[in-house]
Short mmCIF file of C-alpha atoms in Angstrom, two decimals:
data_model
loop_
_atom_site.label_atom_id
_atom_site.label_comp_id
_atom_site.label_asym_id
_atom_site.label_seq_id
_atom_site.Cartn_x
_atom_site.Cartn_y
_atom_site.Cartn_z
CA UNK A 11 108.24 89.06 76.79
CA UNK A 12 109.29 87.19 79.98
CA UNK A 13 106.29 85.88 81.94
CA UNK A 14 107.13 87.92 85.07
CA UNK A 15 107.27 91.21 83.21
CA UNK A 16 104.22 93.41 83.51
CA UNK A 17 102.41 93.99 80.21
CA UNK A 18 102.62 97.76 80.63
CA UNK A 19 106.38 97.82 81.21
CA UNK A 20 107.94 100.22 78.76
CA UNK A 21 111.06 99.73 76.66
CA UNK A 22 114.41 99.54 78.45
CA UNK A 23 115.61 102.98 79.40
CA UNK A 24 118.93 104.66 79.99
CA UNK A 25 119.62 102.93 83.32
CA UNK A 26 120.27 99.51 81.73
CA UNK A 27 123.49 100.40 79.84
CA UNK A 28 124.71 102.41 82.83
CA UNK A 29 124.31 99.40 85.12
CA UNK A 30 125.78 97.01 82.56
CA UNK A 31 128.97 99.06 82.20
CA UNK A 32 129.76 99.40 85.91
CA UNK A 33 130.27 97.36 89.05
CA UNK A 34 127.17 98.86 90.65
CA UNK A 35 125.48 95.49 90.99
CA UNK A 36 128.26 94.33 93.33
CA UNK A 37 127.86 94.92 97.08
CA UNK A 38 129.72 97.88 98.61
CA UNK A 39 130.47 98.64 102.28
CA UNK A 40 129.31 102.25 101.80
CA UNK A 41 125.84 101.01 100.85
CA UNK A 42 125.78 98.80 103.96
CA UNK A 43 126.56 101.80 106.18
CA UNK A 44 123.67 103.72 104.63
CA UNK A 45 121.16 100.89 105.10
CA UNK A 46 122.29 100.56 108.73
CA UNK A 47 121.63 104.29 109.17
CA UNK A 48 118.18 103.99 107.59
CA UNK A 49 117.24 101.26 110.08
CA UNK A 50 118.51 103.29 113.02
CA UNK A 51 117.16 106.71 112.06
CA UNK A 52 113.74 105.56 110.85
CA UNK A 53 113.44 102.70 113.36
CA UNK A 54 112.54 100.13 110.71
CA UNK A 55 113.34 96.43 110.60
CA UNK A 56 114.62 96.37 106.98
CA UNK A 57 116.47 98.76 104.66
CA UNK A 58 117.65 98.08 101.10
CA UNK A 59 119.63 99.64 98.28
CA UNK A 60 118.64 98.11 94.97
CA UNK A 61 119.21 98.78 91.29
CA UNK A 62 116.85 97.83 88.47
CA UNK A 63 117.63 96.61 84.99
CA UNK A 64 115.00 95.66 82.39
CA UNK A 65 113.38 92.83 84.34
CA UNK A 66 115.18 92.42 87.66
CA UNK A 67 115.89 94.17 90.91
CA UNK A 68 119.40 93.65 92.28
CA UNK A 69 119.70 94.17 96.03
CA UNK A 70 123.23 95.46 96.60
CA UNK A 71 122.73 96.14 100.30
CA UNK A 72 120.25 94.66 102.71
CA UNK A 73 120.13 95.37 106.39
CA UNK A 74 117.68 93.47 108.55
CA UNK A 75 116.78 90.65 106.20
CA UNK A 76 119.32 88.17 107.60
CA UNK A 77 117.34 88.07 110.86
CA UNK A 78 114.27 87.21 108.77
CA UNK A 79 115.79 84.32 106.84
CA UNK A 80 117.52 86.46 104.21
CA UNK A 81 116.31 87.21 100.73
CA UNK A 82 117.46 86.57 97.23
CA UNK A 83 119.84 89.24 95.97
CA UNK A 84 117.98 89.29 92.66
CA UNK A 85 114.19 89.32 92.19
CA UNK A 86 111.88 89.90 89.22
CA UNK A 87 111.24 93.63 88.97
CA UNK A 88 107.48 93.13 88.92
CA UNK A 89 107.75 91.68 92.45
CA UNK A 90 109.53 94.76 93.82
CA UNK A 91 107.93 97.96 95.08
CA UNK A 92 111.16 99.64 94.00
CA UNK A 93 109.91 99.40 90.40
CA UNK A 94 107.39 102.12 91.25
CA UNK A 95 110.11 104.41 92.60
CA UNK A 96 112.13 103.90 89.39
CA UNK A 97 109.13 104.41 87.10
CA UNK A 98 107.84 107.50 88.94
CA UNK A 99 111.31 108.93 89.49
CA UNK A 100 109.98 110.17 92.83
CA UNK A 101 109.67 109.00 96.43
CA UNK A 102 107.05 106.37 97.18
CA UNK A 103 105.37 106.39 100.58
CA UNK A 104 103.05 103.49 101.41
CA UNK A 105 101.47 103.03 104.82
CA UNK A 106 100.03 99.58 104.06
CA UNK A 107 100.72 98.01 100.66
CA UNK A 108 97.99 95.41 101.12
CA UNK A 109 95.29 98.07 101.55
CA UNK A 110 96.60 100.78 99.22
CA UNK A 111 94.26 101.02 96.19
CA UNK A 112 97.21 102.09 94.02
CA UNK A 113 98.64 98.59 94.34
CA UNK A 114 95.48 96.50 94.07
CA UNK A 115 96.38 93.48 91.96
CA UNK A 116 100.02 94.58 91.75
CA UNK A 117 102.48 91.67 91.78
CA UNK A 118 104.93 93.74 93.85
CA UNK A 119 102.45 94.25 96.67
CA UNK A 120 100.46 91.05 96.30
CA UNK A 121 102.38 89.10 98.95
CA UNK A 122 103.05 92.07 101.20
CA UNK A 123 100.29 91.83 103.79
CA UNK A 124 100.51 94.84 106.09
CA UNK A 125 103.79 96.16 104.76
CA UNK A 126 104.86 99.77 105.12
CA UNK A 127 107.28 101.06 102.49
CA UNK A 128 109.21 104.27 101.94
CA UNK A 129 111.52 104.42 98.94
CA UNK A 130 113.46 107.22 97.28
CA UNK A 131 115.15 107.24 93.87
CA UNK A 132 118.88 106.71 93.50
CA UNK A 133 120.19 108.58 90.49
CA UNK A 134 123.38 108.27 88.50
CA UNK A 135 125.54 111.31 87.70
CA UNK A 136 123.50 112.06 84.55
CA UNK A 137 120.26 112.14 86.56
CA UNK A 138 118.97 108.75 85.37
CA UNK A 139 117.16 106.85 88.12
CA UNK A 140 119.07 103.60 88.59
CA UNK A 141 117.24 102.19 91.61
CA UNK A 142 116.09 102.99 95.10
CA UNK A 143 116.94 103.27 98.77
CA UNK A 144 114.05 101.98 100.82
CA UNK A 145 112.79 101.33 104.33
CA UNK A 146 110.38 98.45 104.88
CA UNK A 147 108.22 97.50 107.84
CA UNK A 148 106.45 94.24 108.51
CA UNK A 149 103.33 96.04 109.68
CA UNK A 150 101.49 99.17 108.56
CA UNK A 151 103.43 102.35 109.22
CA UNK A 152 102.34 105.96 109.48
CA UNK A 153 105.52 107.61 108.25
CA UNK A 154 106.65 110.76 110.09
CA UNK A 155 106.75 114.11 108.26
CA UNK A 156 110.57 114.23 108.07
CA UNK A 157 111.10 110.61 106.98
CA UNK A 158 111.13 111.36 103.24
CA UNK A 159 113.68 114.14 103.73
CA UNK A 160 115.86 111.83 105.86
CA UNK A 161 115.71 109.17 103.16
CA UNK A 162 116.53 111.68 100.42
CA UNK A 163 119.58 112.85 102.40
CA UNK A 164 120.76 109.27 102.86
CA UNK A 165 119.99 108.58 99.21
CA UNK A 166 122.34 111.43 98.29
CA UNK A 167 125.13 109.51 100.05
CA UNK A 168 124.33 106.45 97.91
CA UNK A 169 124.36 108.66 94.81
CA UNK A 170 127.81 109.99 95.75
CA UNK A 171 129.09 106.42 96.06
CA UNK A 172 127.51 105.56 92.71
CA UNK A 173 129.25 108.54 91.06
CA UNK A 174 132.60 107.56 92.61
CA UNK A 175 132.27 103.95 91.52
CA UNK A 176 131.34 105.03 88.00
CA UNK A 177 134.25 107.45 87.81
CA UNK A 178 136.66 104.68 88.78
CA UNK A 179 135.44 102.38 85.96
#
C-alpha cells in the first residue's frame, strides 16, 4: 500500500477503468468555463474540477489558484477533500475544515486552516462518481441555502461534457 493512502481506503472501484480509457484527465475549455461560473456565482476565490483514480486526484480545471501561486495538477487523494465527495457519492458542505469534527486528523483537511469547501459529485454516464466540482474559500464560509443546488446544476454541465468526451473515444 502506498504510504499516502489511507488505511481504510477500499479496493479500486469502477471509476478507475473509466478514467483510464478516456481523455478525461486532460484539461478541457468547457471545464474552465464551469469553474469560472462557480467563482462568479458563489463568489469564491477558487473552483476546481477534479477526477480521482485509486490514489490520486487530477485537477483538470482550476480557476483562482494561479493568483495564489498555482497548484500541482495531481495530488495524493488522501490530501484532497474531493475524496470525501467521491466516497460519499453526495455533496460535501464544510464551513471550516479545520474545526469540523468529521475531519479531525484527516490528511485532506490537516493543512486547511479556516477553509470553507463545497463539493458535488461528477458522475459518468453509467452513474459512477468519477470526481467532483468544488468551491473553496480561504476562510470559513457559511454557505447559502441555494449554493448546493447551484453547484449541482453546474456539475450537470460537467457531466454532459464528460459524457460527450467519452462518446467520442
